[in-house]
Amino acid sequence: CTCGTWSYDGRNLITAYQSGEVAVWRIRSGQVIHRFSNDTYNPKRMLRFASNGIVSIASHHSKPLFLTGSQDGDVFLCNSENGEVHEKLPKHQGSVEFVGFCQKAQSWAVTCGTE
């Protein structure tokens, strides 16, 4: 595990790995309820989750959303409750070392890369 975050409601732990995989764990049962990997595809949005070496992750403070940032510059917005990939944000030129949500503005996110 390279990084992790609690879900907005504290019921789940979201962990990310060097392999590019993300797991959403239900804390009470200890079971993985969703897995995001290079095989995760959202046909409604024609979007595939594909990351190489996730190094940053953050949960939204009031919604079941999380962001991931990877060494290859990819940033994804995903849903921890239904297991869907929502968006692929603009790619960075370098590694994405920080991702986060603004608590005062519901729809703002911040990403910081090494470029």
Tab-separated table of C-alpha atoms in Angstrom:
chain	number	residue	atom	x	y	z
A	1	CYS	CA	0.000	0.000	0.000
A	2	THR	CA	1.449	3.369	-1.027
A	3	CYS	CA	-1.319	5.588	0.363
A	4	GLY	CA	-4.790	5.482	1.840
A	5	THR	CA	-7.728	7.551	3.051
A	6	TRP	CA	-10.949	7.104	4.991
A	7	SER	CA	-14.251	7.475	3.152
A	8	TYR	CA	-16.371	10.534	3.934
A	9	ASP	CA	-18.547	8.577	6.385
A	10	GLY	CA	-15.717	6.623	8.043
A	11	ARG	CA	-17.182	3.228	7.082
A	12	ASN	CA	-14.612	2.404	4.402
A	13	LEU	CA	-10.865	2.585	3.997
A	14	ILE	CA	-9.593	3.281	0.484
A	15	THR	CA	-6.077	2.033	-0.209
A	16	ALA	CA	-3.876	2.479	-3.271
A	17	TYR	CA	-0.924	0.456	-4.496
A	18	GLN	CA	2.205	0.769	-6.611
A	19	SER	CA	0.578	-1.629	-9.106
A	20	GLY	CA	-2.052	1.026	-9.922
A	21	GLU	CA	-4.833	-0.818	-8.112
A	22	VAL	CA	-7.207	0.757	-5.580
A	23	ALA	CA	-9.229	-1.237	-3.036
A	24	VAL	CA	-12.244	-0.012	-1.065
A	25	TRP	CA	-12.448	-1.944	2.218
A	26	ARG	CA	-15.557	-2.208	4.404
A	27	ILE	CA	-14.046	-1.759	7.861
A	28	ARG	CA	-16.585	-3.767	9.859
A	29	SER	CA	-16.328	-6.895	7.708
A	30	GLY	CA	-12.733	-6.517	6.525
A	31	GLN	CA	-13.897	-7.289	2.973
A	32	VAL	CA	-12.952	-5.487	-0.235
A	33	ILE	CA	-16.212	-4.119	-1.671
A	34	HIS	CA	-14.741	-2.508	-4.814
A	35	ARG	CA	-11.507	-2.831	-6.733
A	36	PHE	CA	-10.242	-0.394	-9.330
A	37	SER	CA	-7.542	-1.620	-11.703
A	38	ASN	CA	-6.578	-1.407	-15.362
A	39	ASP	CA	-9.609	-3.628	-16.068
A	40	THR	CA	-12.132	-1.216	-14.494
A	41	TYR	CA	-14.211	0.343	-17.275
A	42	ASN	CA	-17.223	2.664	-17.177
A	43	PRO	CA	-19.147	2.109	-20.445
A	44	LYS	CA	-21.515	5.058	-19.802
A	45	ARG	CA	-18.572	7.445	-19.854
A	46	MET	CA	-16.292	5.328	-22.094
A	47	LEU	CA	-13.608	5.673	-19.464
A	48	ARG	CA	-11.020	3.150	-18.279
A	49	PHE	CA	-9.206	3.400	-14.951
A	50	ALA	CA	-5.547	2.972	-15.835
A	51	SER	CA	-2.857	4.221	-13.506
A	52	ASN	CA	0.751	3.327	-12.997
A	53	GLY	CA	1.971	3.633	-9.422
A	54	ILE	CA	-0.593	5.572	-7.381
A	55	VAL	CA	1.182	7.907	-4.965
A	56	SER	CA	-1.635	10.175	-3.720
A	57	ILE	CA	-5.276	9.721	-2.757
A	58	ALA	CA	-7.957	11.853	-1.096
A	59	SER	CA	-11.625	11.452	-0.156
A	60	HIS	CA	-14.319	14.084	-0.518
A	61	HIS	CA	-15.520	15.288	2.883
A	62	SER	CA	-19.269	14.827	2.269
A	63	LYS	CA	-19.695	12.605	-0.819
A	64	PRO	CA	-18.576	9.053	-1.693
A	65	LEU	CA	-15.906	10.341	-4.080
A	66	PHE	CA	-12.142	10.027	-4.100
A	67	LEU	CA	-9.250	11.238	-6.251
A	68	THR	CA	-6.105	9.340	-7.160
A	69	GLY	CA	-2.829	10.698	-8.477
A	70	SER	CA	-0.171	8.523	-10.086
A	71	GLN	CA	3.487	8.549	-11.034
A	72	ASP	CA	2.591	8.691	-14.728
A	73	GLY	CA	0.573	11.924	-14.255
A	74	ASP	CA	-2.946	10.498	-14.289
A	75	VAL	CA	-5.691	11.805	-11.978
A	76	PHE	CA	-9.004	9.971	-11.622
A	77	LEU	CA	-12.243	10.819	-9.795
A	78	CYS	CA	-14.041	7.666	-8.599
A	79	ASN	CA	-17.057	6.672	-6.516
A	80	SER	CA	-16.345	4.492	-3.479
A	81	GLU	CA	-19.965	3.356	-3.046
A	82	ASN	CA	-20.840	2.130	-6.535
A	83	GLY	CA	-17.343	1.369	-7.853
A	84	GLU	CA	-17.588	3.686	-10.871
A	85	VAL	CA	-14.869	5.743	-12.504
A	86	HIS	CA	-16.401	9.216	-12.989
A	87	GLU	CA	-13.734	11.347	-14.637
A	88	LYS	CA	-10.175	11.412	-15.832
A	89	LEU	CA	-8.804	14.856	-15.051
A	90	PRO	CA	-6.196	16.610	-17.220
A	91	LYS	CA	-2.900	14.724	-17.190
A	92	HIS	CA	0.191	16.135	-15.474
A	93	GLN	CA	3.621	15.965	-17.099
A	94	GLY	CA	5.170	14.447	-13.966
A	95	SER	CA	4.154	12.460	-10.917
A	96	VAL	CA	1.018	13.672	-9.081
A	97	GLU	CA	2.253	13.982	-5.506
A	98	PHE	CA	-0.897	15.535	-3.985
A	99	VAL	CA	-4.635	15.447	-4.633
A	100	GLY	CA	-7.328	17.035	-2.477
A	101	PHE	CA	-10.798	18.509	-2.268
A	102	CYS	CA	-11.750	21.987	-1.097
A	103	GLN	CA	-14.107	21.799	1.898
A	104	LYS	CA	-15.718	25.192	1.279
A	105	ALA	CA	-16.383	24.733	-2.434
A	106	GLN	CA	-18.145	21.392	-2.979
A	107	SER	CA	-16.887	20.781	-6.513
A	108	TRP	CA	-13.300	22.050	-6.336
A	109	ALA	CA	-10.321	19.729	-6.395
A	110	VAL	CA	-6.586	20.414	-6.311
A	111	THR	CA	-3.820	18.342	-7.860
A	112	CYS	CA	-0.080	19.012	-7.681
A	113	GLY	CA	2.510	17.432	-9.918
A	114	THR	CA	6.292	17.480	-10.055
A	115	GLU	CA	6.495	19.310	-13.386
